[in-house]
C-alpha positions as MATLAB code, in Angstrom:
seq = 'MNQNHPSQRLLILVGSPRRDGNSAALGAAAQRGANAAGISTNLLFLDDYLHGFLSDLRHQPAPDDRYSELFLEHFLPADGVLICTPIYWYGMSAQTKAFFERSFSHYAGSGPEPERVKAGMTGKRLGLAVASEETYPGAALGIVHQVQEYARYSHSEFVGYVHGAGNLRGEIAADPRQPLLAAEQLGASFFTRKYSDYRIETPRPHNVWEPARSSTPGVLP';
ca = [
      36.071  -49.607 -169.400;
      35.416  -49.751 -173.180;
      31.553  -50.380 -173.438;
      31.396  -50.276 -177.454;
      30.324  -54.451 -177.503;
      27.738  -54.869 -174.621;
      25.972  -57.452 -176.732;
      29.207  -59.006 -178.943;
      30.007  -62.332 -177.551;
      33.188  -63.943 -177.478;
      33.871  -67.883 -177.042;
      37.473  -69.123 -176.593;
      38.077  -72.760 -176.785;
      41.407  -74.100 -175.813;
      42.500  -77.118 -177.567;
      45.392  -78.417 -175.323;
      45.124  -81.074 -172.407;
      47.178  -78.305 -170.279;
      45.360  -76.214 -167.982;
      48.153  -73.962 -167.433;
      49.994  -74.347 -170.784;
      50.686  -72.128 -173.877;
      47.533  -72.498 -175.538;
      45.902  -71.867 -172.464;
      48.013  -68.854 -171.780;
      47.115  -67.211 -175.156;
      43.765  -67.739 -174.944;
      43.814  -65.918 -171.620;
      45.481  -62.940 -172.693;
      43.146  -63.015 -175.557;
      40.388  -62.986 -172.861;
      41.632  -59.839 -170.759;
      42.246  -57.625 -173.964;
      38.312  -58.474 -174.687;
      36.886  -58.226 -171.381;
      39.288  -54.617 -170.927;
      37.407  -53.535 -174.411;
      33.725  -54.523 -173.002;
      33.538  -57.406 -174.897;
      31.394  -60.519 -172.985;
      33.886  -63.615 -172.945;
      33.566  -67.257 -172.260;
      36.793  -69.619 -172.090;
      36.375  -73.044 -172.321;
      38.352  -76.376 -172.172;
      37.873  -78.885 -174.991;
      38.646  -81.348 -172.634;
      35.658  -80.699 -170.449;
      33.138  -81.482 -173.356;
      34.977  -84.087 -175.741;
      34.953  -87.596 -174.948;
      35.115  -89.522 -178.051;
      35.487  -88.975 -181.955;
      32.694  -88.711 -184.620;
      31.171  -91.691 -184.579;
      29.405  -93.538 -187.997;
      26.011  -92.002 -186.622;
      23.991  -94.739 -189.223;
      24.931  -97.418 -186.647;
      25.885  -96.359 -183.517;
      25.032  -93.101 -181.697;
      27.247  -89.975 -180.981;
      29.542  -90.296 -177.742;
      27.766  -89.716 -174.560;
      29.600  -86.461 -173.711;
      29.109  -82.828 -173.365;
      29.558  -81.958 -176.978;
      26.105  -81.271 -177.953;
      25.791  -78.734 -174.679;
      29.352  -76.628 -175.748;
      28.330  -76.540 -179.604;
      24.877  -75.518 -179.171;
      24.835  -73.411 -176.212;
      27.821  -72.102 -176.574;
      29.309  -71.980 -180.064;
      26.083  -71.080 -182.021;
      25.147  -68.320 -179.818;
      28.798  -66.435 -180.296;
      29.463  -63.731 -182.544;
      33.246  -64.324 -182.528;
      35.153  -67.747 -181.733;
      38.784  -67.918 -180.625;
      40.319  -71.401 -181.573;
      43.685  -71.974 -179.270;
      45.345  -74.665 -179.972;
      49.113  -76.436 -179.742;
      50.353  -77.713 -182.909;
      50.913  -81.124 -182.557;
      52.583  -82.960 -185.776;
      52.087  -80.010 -188.025;
      48.688  -79.948 -187.130;
      45.841  -78.749 -184.458;
      45.443  -81.090 -181.279;
      43.342  -84.021 -181.752;
      40.698  -82.399 -179.152;
      40.239  -79.186 -181.516;
      39.896  -81.040 -185.092;
      37.296  -83.499 -183.121;
      35.276  -80.150 -182.261;
      34.939  -79.465 -185.822;
      34.121  -83.018 -186.988;
      31.445  -83.669 -184.358;
      29.367  -80.472 -185.632;
      28.347  -82.757 -188.638;
      26.413  -84.654 -186.157;
      24.123  -81.646 -185.857;
      23.783  -80.139 -189.113;
      23.473  -82.773 -191.452;
      21.009  -84.441 -190.027;
      16.938  -84.144 -190.889;
      14.147  -81.956 -189.527;
      14.030  -78.657 -188.199;
      17.422  -78.615 -186.103;
      20.119  -78.973 -188.909;
      18.789  -75.610 -190.225;
      18.744  -73.902 -187.273;
      22.487  -74.926 -186.601;
      23.656  -73.747 -189.982;
      22.099  -70.710 -189.537;
      23.989  -70.434 -186.281;
      27.398  -71.588 -187.626;
      27.238  -68.740 -190.563;
      28.588  -65.017 -190.185;
      30.732  -65.366 -187.444;
      34.364  -63.471 -186.664;
      36.982  -66.427 -186.434;
      40.235  -66.237 -184.976;
      43.359  -68.403 -183.822;
      46.150  -68.751 -181.394;
      48.611  -71.419 -181.741;
      51.215  -72.678 -179.687;
      54.388  -74.545 -180.722;
      57.736  -75.719 -179.711;
      59.311  -74.260 -183.228;
      59.294  -71.003 -184.116;
      59.652  -72.047 -187.595;
      57.041  -69.670 -189.132;
      55.484  -72.507 -191.450;
      54.057  -75.045 -188.638;
      51.148  -73.223 -188.334;
      50.565  -72.789 -191.899;
      48.141  -75.959 -192.126;
      45.958  -75.051 -188.904;
      45.652  -71.459 -190.152;
      44.543  -73.247 -193.975;
      41.704  -75.315 -192.170;
      40.648  -72.615 -190.323;
      40.688  -69.802 -193.397;
      38.922  -72.911 -195.427;
      36.520  -73.160 -192.720;
      35.869  -69.702 -192.360;
      35.024  -69.785 -195.936;
      32.609  -72.585 -196.283;
      30.434  -71.000 -193.324;
      30.507  -67.463 -194.805;
      32.731  -66.317 -191.641;
      35.596  -63.847 -191.392;
      38.902  -65.174 -190.569;
      40.036  -61.684 -188.761;
      43.513  -62.917 -187.462;
      45.739  -65.356 -185.707;
      48.846  -65.464 -183.286;
      51.949  -67.921 -183.035;
      53.529  -68.076 -180.300;
      56.585  -70.506 -179.302;
      57.299  -72.666 -176.257;
      57.164  -75.679 -174.913;
      57.669  -75.312 -170.846;
      54.098  -74.399 -169.363;
      54.144  -70.783 -170.027;
      57.414  -70.143 -171.472;
      55.210  -68.385 -174.533;
      55.854  -65.300 -172.118;
      59.619  -65.689 -172.893;
      58.810  -65.564 -176.559;
      60.469  -61.816 -178.089;
      57.703  -61.568 -180.844;
      55.623  -61.269 -177.749;
      52.524  -63.399 -178.776;
      50.717  -63.261 -175.306;
      50.389  -59.106 -176.401;
      49.418  -59.854 -179.590;
      46.594  -62.137 -178.465;
      45.806  -59.438 -176.125;
      45.236  -57.123 -178.829;
      43.602  -59.745 -181.076;
      40.779  -60.244 -178.195;
      40.341  -56.443 -178.021;
      40.015  -55.815 -181.508;
      38.300  -58.963 -182.277;
      34.889  -57.140 -183.480;
      36.422  -53.804 -184.642;
      39.521  -55.057 -186.437;
      39.218  -54.320 -190.445;
      38.279  -57.497 -192.858;
      38.019  -57.609 -196.243;
      37.952  -59.997 -199.078;
      37.362  -59.264 -202.207;
      36.471  -60.766 -204.835;
      36.402  -59.528 -208.768;
      32.872  -58.361 -208.554;
      33.338  -56.543 -205.455;
      32.853  -52.745 -204.989;
      35.414  -51.105 -203.424;
      37.225  -47.660 -202.945;
      40.539  -47.227 -204.130;
      41.955  -46.802 -200.323;
      42.439  -49.550 -198.115;
      42.503  -47.330 -194.954;
      40.453  -44.191 -194.390;
      42.373  -41.282 -194.278;
      43.611  -39.502 -191.422;
      41.628  -36.198 -190.426;
      43.197  -32.738 -188.834;
      41.407  -31.583 -186.092;
      42.410  -27.961 -187.211;
      40.527  -26.654 -190.279;
      42.665  -26.152 -193.445;
      45.511  -28.022 -191.838;
      46.468  -31.237 -193.533;
      47.181  -34.184 -191.322;
];
């Protein structure tokens, strides 16, 4: 096992109500890849923690469920988070959307906790794995854009996404594009894959990748 990431923690969140569905299969594949690379992982199902949507906090409390536990004890300490969701009506599942929306109750309040929460929300590596019945590549783009904008808002790095097709439970394994393998590779490289997002003022070298080096002196690679 590769032990290069002993202190990096990857949280995998599955937003599907199916425990044996295609989104869960993508999450499990990513977890296998990450564990093989020596990354500490935790795979959780949002259904176990969220039982309600964001309420009007001026007039009523947040739903009485385990969201605070999920957000404060699992999400904030994680160095990277992989969101796994089915595509419902060309968007993420309601559970997944509620996960992001419910965070408002923690970072928008008053007192010392919001500052700690905002600090914990920033600087993560984020990834996305989506499952849909359609192979149409545009089906996932709305979700990709939303996670991309969340990454921008939270000063995080959106390092990659996987899109697989399947309807029956586990059918995603038959997708010839091999999304389970792609998810496994995403998990393994979650903290090592190159990330660049240039601005006009960003200093940068002329080459994107480091040139290959020959092991023999004086011999070009």
